[in-house]
Amino acid sequence: MKNTFKLSLIAAAIMASNPAFSGDPKIAFLGGFTGPLESLTPPIYQGAQLAIDQANAQGGVLNGNKINLLKGDSTCADATAASNVADRMINSEKVSAIVGPMCSGATIAAANNAAIPGGAVLISPSATSPALTNLKDNDLVFRTAPSDAYQGKMMAKLLMSKGINEVVISYVNNDYGKGFAESLAASFKSQGGNVASSEAHEDGKADYRAELGSLASMGASTLVVLAYADGSGQTILRQAMESGDFEQFVGGDGMVGDKLIDALGGDINLIATKPGSPNLKGKAPFVKAAKAAGMDPEAVFSAQAYDAAFLIALAIEAAGSDDRAAIAKTIRKVASAPGVTILPGEWKKAVKAIKDGKDINYQGASGNHEFDSAGDVPGIIVEMTVKNGKFVQLGQIK
């Protein structure tokens, strides 16, 4: 819940302690423009850019200043690259905050080596490893996608509802894969399912037939792949389909990309899960704006990236400054009830409310972002399947 002080009073105090503000604020977007998520990254970046474009088109921040969204390649598989690009953004470009990175390992590296030491808020739209929950982050690291501790539970529930009570799991050997696999296995077993085997694999190999042979020997007909659509996940699915050892395939959010279907064919028997936003107040205005901008509003994590960028912009406006400490003090307040409801695209409404001394409560494209003490959000997980050569959403898993 919010502090009872009005945002205008907070902004005035912060402005008094940060009188040096001048020029256009800079925010960084860090994404996997190369690596195992490269086909998923462009629409995620576009989601963040759409939020900034809307704010700039409706008058900008802090009496007419325009926000600049800088982008950097954090890859997904290379923690050193993520640290380096985050360091450049924080210490050379002097950005006020970061949207991203996308992958969990990259996010942890960027946070520990740049954002946290630099006192900058970092909001990832797609880093879902449970490891982020326990990060010692000085209340600077947030995410707009739910933890895989929750997605694993919902995937287990989905599998049991479909009569699938035995699986084998192949997961990419990193923070994302390990955390997701552990959550899924624990939840699946607690609901009466059997995980015949759960094995890690290394990303970037050309041949996973040995790993698949080991999994197939367990006799389960359902293979769960927790990896990336442009990386090991695609190769594993292709070779599993060639072997004929499995009847049903299951993937997590990292596998939801049409490039995967383009590569493997539309007849693959695949179901998947990902964070979604069905029937939320903020979804319709986002969908309308995304379509007008030529974007796919259903692209995985695009809505979450939009929300991350919009929240940072709101925090700058509410703080009256692009100072990093000022943003950190206001980010929770603009995301939480009570306050004037602000939906995606309602920038002018938000600015007026702030100037009138009112609290605001952003209700986003991907959900309400009532961050808990760890910077996590409550989640909505949806079921995905392949139809007519495309991923389609079937509805929320409850």
Coordinates of C-alpha atoms in Angstrom, one line a residue:
M1 CA 0.0 0.0 0.0
K2 CA 1.0 3.6 -0.5
N3 CA 2.5 6.0 2.0
T4 CA -0.1 8.6 2.9
F5 CA 2.1 11.5 1.8
K6 CA 1.0 13.0 -1.5
L7 CA 3.2 12.5 -4.5
S8 CA 3.4 16.2 -5.1
L9 CA 5.1 16.7 -1.7
I10 CA 7.5 13.9 -2.3
A11 CA 8.3 15.4 -5.7
A12 CA 8.9 18.8 -4.2
A13 CA 11.3 17.4 -1.6
I14 CA 13.2 15.4 -4.1
M15 CA 13.5 18.3 -6.5
A16 CA 14.9 20.5 -3.7
S17 CA 17.6 17.9 -3.1
N18 CA 18.3 17.4 -6.8
P19 CA 18.3 20.8 -8.4
A20 CA 20.8 19.8 -11.1
F21 CA 18.2 18.1 -13.4
S22 CA 18.5 19.3 -16.9
G23 CA 18.0 17.9 -20.4
D24 CA 16.2 14.8 -21.5
P25 CA 16.1 11.7 -19.2
K26 CA 17.7 8.5 -20.5
I27 CA 16.5 5.0 -19.8
A28 CA 18.2 1.8 -21.0
F29 CA 16.6 -1.2 -22.6
L30 CA 18.8 -4.3 -22.3
G31 CA 17.6 -7.3 -24.3
G32 CA 18.8 -10.5 -26.0
F33 CA 19.2 -9.0 -29.5
T34 CA 21.7 -11.9 -30.2
G35 CA 21.6 -15.3 -28.7
P36 CA 18.9 -17.9 -27.9
L37 CA 16.0 -15.3 -27.6
E38 CA 16.9 -13.1 -30.6
S39 CA 13.6 -13.7 -32.4
L40 CA 11.6 -12.9 -29.3
T41 CA 13.5 -9.7 -28.5
P42 CA 12.3 -7.2 -31.1
P43 CA 8.6 -7.1 -30.0
I44 CA 9.7 -6.9 -26.4
Y45 CA 11.8 -3.9 -27.2
Q46 CA 9.0 -2.4 -29.3
G47 CA 6.7 -2.7 -26.2
A48 CA 9.1 -0.6 -24.2
Q49 CA 9.5 1.9 -27.0
L50 CA 5.7 2.2 -27.4
A51 CA 5.4 3.3 -23.8
I52 CA 8.1 5.9 -24.2
D53 CA 6.7 7.2 -27.5
Q54 CA 3.3 7.7 -25.9
A55 CA 4.7 9.6 -23.0
N56 CA 6.8 11.8 -25.3
A57 CA 3.9 12.4 -27.7
Q58 CA 1.7 13.6 -24.8
G59 CA 4.0 16.3 -23.6
G60 CA 7.0 14.3 -22.2
V61 CA 8.2 14.4 -18.7
L62 CA 9.0 17.2 -16.3
N63 CA 7.5 20.1 -18.3
G64 CA 8.3 18.9 -21.8
N65 CA 11.5 16.9 -21.7
K66 CA 11.6 13.9 -23.9
I67 CA 12.7 10.5 -22.7
N68 CA 15.5 8.8 -24.7
L69 CA 15.3 5.0 -24.7
L70 CA 18.8 3.6 -25.4
K71 CA 19.2 -0.1 -26.3
G72 CA 21.9 -2.5 -25.6
D73 CA 22.5 -6.2 -26.2
S74 CA 22.7 -8.2 -23.0
T75 CA 22.5 -11.5 -25.1
C76 CA 21.0 -14.1 -22.9
A77 CA 23.6 -16.7 -22.4
D78 CA 26.6 -14.5 -21.6
A79 CA 26.6 -13.0 -18.1
T80 CA 29.8 -11.1 -18.8
A81 CA 28.2 -9.4 -21.8
A82 CA 25.2 -8.5 -19.7
S83 CA 27.4 -7.0 -17.0
N84 CA 29.4 -5.0 -19.5
V85 CA 26.5 -3.5 -21.3
A86 CA 24.8 -2.6 -18.0
D87 CA 28.0 -1.1 -16.8
R88 CA 28.3 1.1 -19.9
M89 CA 24.7 2.2 -19.6
I90 CA 25.0 3.1 -15.9
N91 CA 28.5 4.6 -15.8
S92 CA 29.1 5.9 -19.3
E93 CA 25.6 6.7 -20.7
K94 CA 24.4 7.8 -17.2
V95 CA 20.9 6.3 -17.7
S96 CA 18.4 6.9 -14.9
A97 CA 17.0 3.4 -14.9
I98 CA 17.0 0.1 -16.8
V99 CA 14.3 -2.0 -18.5
G100 CA 15.6 -5.5 -18.8
P101 CA 17.6 -7.6 -19.2
M102 CA 15.4 -10.4 -20.5
C103 CA 17.0 -13.6 -19.2
S104 CA 17.4 -14.4 -15.5
G105 CA 21.1 -14.9 -15.5
A106 CA 21.7 -11.8 -17.4
T107 CA 19.4 -9.8 -15.1
I108 CA 21.2 -11.0 -12.0
A109 CA 24.6 -10.2 -13.5
A110 CA 23.5 -6.7 -14.7
A111 CA 21.9 -6.0 -11.3
N112 CA 24.8 -7.1 -9.1
N113 CA 27.5 -5.6 -11.2
A114 CA 26.0 -2.3 -12.4
A115 CA 22.4 -1.4 -11.4
I116 CA 22.7 -2.0 -7.7
P117 CA 26.1 -0.4 -7.2
G118 CA 24.9 2.5 -9.3
G119 CA 21.7 2.9 -7.3
A120 CA 19.5 2.5 -10.4
V121 CA 16.1 0.9 -10.6
L122 CA 16.1 -2.2 -12.9
I123 CA 12.8 -3.7 -14.0
S124 CA 12.9 -6.9 -16.0
P125 CA 9.9 -7.7 -18.2
S126 CA 10.8 -11.4 -18.5
A127 CA 13.4 -12.6 -16.0
T128 CA 11.4 -15.3 -14.2
S129 CA 13.8 -17.3 -12.1
P130 CA 12.9 -17.7 -8.4
A131 CA 16.5 -16.7 -7.7
L132 CA 15.7 -13.1 -8.2
T133 CA 13.3 -13.1 -5.3
N134 CA 16.2 -13.4 -2.8
L135 CA 18.5 -11.0 -4.5
K136 CA 20.0 -8.4 -2.1
D137 CA 19.1 -5.5 -4.2
N138 CA 18.5 -2.5 -1.9
D139 CA 14.9 -2.4 -3.2
L140 CA 16.1 -1.6 -6.8
V141 CA 15.3 -4.7 -8.7
F142 CA 11.7 -5.4 -9.9
R143 CA 10.0 -7.5 -12.5
T144 CA 6.7 -7.2 -14.3
A145 CA 6.4 -10.9 -15.1
P146 CA 5.6 -13.5 -12.4
S147 CA 8.3 -15.8 -10.9
D148 CA 8.6 -19.3 -12.3
A149 CA 7.8 -20.5 -8.8
Y150 CA 4.2 -19.6 -9.9
Q151 CA 4.5 -20.6 -13.5
G152 CA 5.8 -24.0 -12.6
K153 CA 2.8 -24.5 -10.3
M154 CA 0.4 -23.5 -13.1
M155 CA 2.1 -25.7 -15.6
A156 CA 1.8 -28.7 -13.3
K157 CA -1.9 -27.9 -12.8
L158 CA -2.4 -27.7 -16.6
L159 CA -0.7 -31.0 -17.2
M160 CA -2.8 -32.8 -14.6
S161 CA -6.0 -31.3 -15.9
K162 CA -5.1 -32.8 -19.3
G163 CA -4.6 -36.3 -17.8
I164 CA -0.8 -36.1 -18.2
N165 CA 0.5 -37.6 -15.0
E166 CA 4.0 -38.6 -16.0
V167 CA 6.7 -36.5 -17.7
V168 CA 10.4 -36.2 -18.2
I169 CA 12.0 -32.7 -18.2
S170 CA 14.9 -31.3 -20.1
Y171 CA 16.0 -27.8 -18.9
V172 CA 18.7 -25.4 -19.9
N173 CA 21.4 -25.3 -17.4
N174 CA 21.1 -21.7 -16.1
D175 CA 19.1 -19.8 -13.5
Y176 CA 15.9 -19.8 -15.6
G177 CA 15.9 -23.5 -16.5
K178 CA 17.0 -24.7 -13.1
G179 CA 14.5 -22.6 -11.2
F180 CA 11.6 -23.4 -13.5
A181 CA 12.3 -27.2 -13.5
E182 CA 12.5 -27.3 -9.7
S183 CA 9.2 -25.5 -9.3
L184 CA 7.5 -27.6 -11.9
A185 CA 8.8 -30.9 -10.4
A186 CA 7.8 -30.0 -6.9
S187 CA 4.3 -28.8 -7.9
F188 CA 3.7 -31.8 -10.2
K189 CA 4.7 -34.3 -7.6
S190 CA 2.5 -32.5 -4.9
Q191 CA -0.5 -32.9 -7.3
G192 CA 0.1 -36.6 -7.7
G193 CA 2.2 -36.5 -10.9
N194 CA 5.5 -38.4 -11.5
V195 CA 8.6 -36.8 -12.9
A196 CA 10.4 -39.8 -14.2
S197 CA 13.6 -37.8 -14.9
S198 CA 14.7 -34.2 -14.9
E199 CA 18.0 -33.5 -16.6
A200 CA 19.9 -30.3 -17.3
H201 CA 21.4 -29.6 -20.8
E202 CA 23.9 -27.1 -22.0
D203 CA 22.7 -24.5 -24.5
G204 CA 24.3 -24.1 -27.9
K205 CA 25.0 -27.8 -28.8
A206 CA 24.3 -29.2 -32.2
D207 CA 23.3 -32.7 -30.9
Y208 CA 21.1 -33.6 -28.0
R209 CA 20.4 -37.2 -29.0
A210 CA 22.3 -38.7 -26.0
E211 CA 20.3 -36.6 -23.6
L212 CA 17.1 -37.4 -25.3
G213 CA 18.0 -41.1 -25.3
S214 CA 18.5 -41.0 -21.6
L215 CA 15.1 -39.3 -21.1
A216 CA 13.3 -41.6 -23.5
S217 CA 14.6 -44.7 -21.6
M218 CA 12.4 -43.7 -18.7
G219 CA 9.3 -44.6 -20.7
A220 CA 7.3 -41.3 -20.3
S221 CA 5.4 -40.2 -23.4
T222 CA 5.5 -36.4 -22.5
L223 CA 8.7 -34.3 -22.8
V224 CA 8.8 -30.9 -21.1
V225 CA 11.4 -28.6 -22.5
L226 CA 12.4 -25.6 -20.4
A227 CA 14.7 -23.7 -22.7
Y228 CA 14.7 -21.1 -25.5
A229 CA 13.0 -21.0 -28.9
D230 CA 16.1 -19.9 -30.8
G231 CA 18.5 -22.0 -28.8
S232 CA 18.6 -25.5 -27.4
G233 CA 14.9 -25.7 -27.1
Q234 CA 14.4 -25.7 -30.9
T235 CA 17.2 -28.3 -31.5
I236 CA 15.9 -30.6 -28.7
L237 CA 12.3 -30.5 -30.1
R238 CA 13.5 -31.2 -33.6
Q239 CA 15.6 -34.2 -32.6
A240 CA 12.9 -35.5 -30.3
M241 CA 10.4 -35.3 -33.2
E242 CA 12.8 -37.2 -35.4
S243 CA 13.3 -39.9 -32.8
G244 CA 9.5 -40.6 -32.4
D245 CA 10.1 -41.4 -28.7
F246 CA 7.6 -38.9 -27.4
E247 CA 3.9 -38.2 -28.1
Q248 CA 3.4 -34.8 -26.4
F249 CA 5.7 -31.8 -26.0
V250 CA 5.4 -29.1 -23.4
G251 CA 7.3 -25.8 -23.2
G252 CA 7.6 -22.7 -21.0
D253 CA 7.5 -19.1 -21.9
G254 CA 11.0 -19.2 -23.4
M255 CA 9.7 -21.5 -26.1
V256 CA 6.7 -19.4 -27.2
G257 CA 7.8 -17.8 -30.5
D258 CA 6.5 -18.3 -34.0
K259 CA 10.0 -18.7 -35.3
L260 CA 10.0 -22.1 -33.4
I261 CA 6.9 -23.2 -35.4
D262 CA 8.4 -21.9 -38.6
A263 CA 11.4 -24.1 -38.0
L264 CA 9.6 -27.2 -36.8
G265 CA 6.3 -27.1 -38.7
G266 CA 2.8 -26.4 -37.6
D267 CA 1.8 -30.0 -36.8
I268 CA 3.9 -30.2 -33.7
N269 CA 2.0 -31.5 -30.7
L270 CA 3.0 -28.7 -28.3
I271 CA 1.4 -27.0 -25.5
A272 CA 3.0 -24.2 -23.5
T273 CA 2.6 -21.6 -20.7
K274 CA 3.5 -18.0 -20.5
P275 CA 2.5 -14.9 -18.5
G276 CA -0.6 -13.3 -20.0
S277 CA -3.2 -10.6 -19.3
P278 CA -6.7 -11.7 -20.3
N279 CA -9.7 -9.6 -19.3
L280 CA -7.7 -6.9 -17.5
K281 CA -8.6 -3.2 -17.6
G282 CA -5.2 -2.3 -19.1
K283 CA -5.2 -4.8 -21.9
A284 CA -7.6 -3.2 -24.3
P285 CA -5.9 0.2 -24.6
F286 CA -2.5 -1.6 -25.0
V287 CA -3.8 -3.9 -27.7
K288 CA -5.3 -0.9 -29.6
A289 CA -2.1 1.1 -29.4
A290 CA 0.1 -1.8 -30.3
K291 CA -1.9 -2.6 -33.4
A292 CA -1.8 1.0 -34.4
A293 CA 2.0 0.9 -34.1
G294 CA 2.2 -2.3 -36.3
M295 CA 3.0 -4.5 -33.3
D296 CA 1.7 -7.9 -32.2
P297 CA 0.1 -7.2 -28.9
E298 CA 0.2 -10.9 -28.0
A299 CA 4.0 -11.2 -28.4
V300 CA 5.5 -12.9 -25.4
F301 CA 6.6 -10.3 -22.8
S302 CA 5.8 -7.3 -25.0
A303 CA 3.1 -6.0 -22.6
Q304 CA 5.4 -6.6 -19.6
A305 CA 8.1 -4.5 -21.3
Y306 CA 5.6 -1.7 -22.0
D307 CA 4.6 -1.7 -18.3
A308 CA 8.2 -1.6 -17.1
A309 CA 9.0 1.4 -19.3
F310 CA 5.7 3.2 -18.5
L311 CA 6.3 2.7 -14.7
I312 CA 9.8 4.2 -14.9
A313 CA 8.4 7.2 -16.9
L314 CA 5.7 7.7 -14.3
A315 CA 8.2 7.5 -11.5
I316 CA 10.3 10.2 -13.1
E317 CA 7.3 12.5 -13.4
A318 CA 6.1 11.8 -9.9
A319 CA 9.5 12.3 -8.4
G320 CA 10.0 15.6 -10.3
S321 CA 13.5 14.4 -11.2
D322 CA 15.4 11.7 -13.3
D323 CA 17.7 11.2 -10.3
R324 CA 18.2 7.5 -9.6
A325 CA 17.5 7.8 -5.9
A326 CA 14.3 9.8 -6.7
I327 CA 13.0 7.1 -9.0
A328 CA 13.7 4.4 -6.5
K329 CA 11.7 6.3 -3.9
T330 CA 8.6 6.7 -6.1
I331 CA 8.5 3.5 -8.3
R332 CA 6.4 1.6 -5.8
K333 CA 4.0 4.5 -5.2
V334 CA 3.0 5.0 -8.8
A335 CA 2.4 1.2 -9.1
S336 CA 0.2 0.8 -6.1
A337 CA -3.3 1.5 -4.8
P338 CA -4.9 3.7 -3.7
G339 CA -4.8 6.5 -6.3
V340 CA -6.2 7.7 -9.6
T341 CA -6.3 4.7 -11.9
I342 CA -3.9 5.2 -14.9
L343 CA -4.2 2.8 -17.8
P344 CA -1.8 2.3 -20.7
G345 CA -1.5 5.4 -22.8
E346 CA -3.1 7.7 -20.2
W347 CA 0.0 9.8 -19.8
K348 CA -1.7 13.3 -19.8
K349 CA -4.1 12.0 -17.2
A350 CA -1.3 10.8 -15.0
V351 CA 0.6 14.1 -15.3
K352 CA -2.4 16.2 -14.4
A353 CA -3.2 14.0 -11.4
I354 CA 0.4 14.3 -10.1
K355 CA 0.4 18.1 -10.6
D356 CA -2.9 18.2 -8.7
G357 CA -1.2 16.5 -5.8
K358 CA -3.0 13.2 -6.2
D359 CA -1.7 9.7 -5.9
I360 CA -1.8 7.5 -9.0
N361 CA -2.2 3.8 -9.4
Y362 CA -1.0 2.3 -12.7
Q363 CA -2.9 -0.7 -13.9
G364 CA -0.9 -2.1 -16.7
A365 CA -1.1 -4.0 -20.0
S366 CA 0.1 -7.1 -18.2
G367 CA -1.6 -6.6 -14.9
N368 CA -1.6 -4.6 -11.7
H369 CA 1.9 -4.2 -10.4
E370 CA 1.5 -4.3 -6.6
F371 CA 5.2 -5.2 -6.0
D372 CA 5.8 -7.3 -3.0
S373 CA 8.8 -6.8 -0.7
A374 CA 11.0 -8.6 -3.2
G375 CA 9.9 -6.6 -6.2
D376 CA 7.8 -9.5 -7.5
V377 CA 4.3 -9.2 -8.9
P378 CA 1.2 -11.5 -8.7
G379 CA 0.9 -13.5 -11.9
I380 CA -1.5 -14.6 -14.5
I381 CA -0.4 -17.6 -16.5
V382 CA -2.1 -18.6 -19.8
E383 CA -2.2 -21.8 -21.9
M384 CA -0.7 -21.7 -25.4
T385 CA -1.1 -24.2 -28.2
V386 CA -0.2 -24.4 -31.9
K387 CA -3.0 -23.9 -34.4
N388 CA -2.7 -23.2 -38.1
G389 CA 1.1 -22.8 -37.8
K390 CA 0.9 -20.1 -35.0
F391 CA 0.9 -20.0 -31.3
V392 CA -2.6 -19.1 -30.0
Q393 CA -3.8 -18.4 -26.5
L394 CA -6.4 -20.6 -25.0
G395 CA -7.1 -18.9 -21.7
Q396 CA -5.9 -18.4 -18.1
I397 CA -4.8 -21.4 -16.1
K398 CA -6.7 -21.2 -12.7

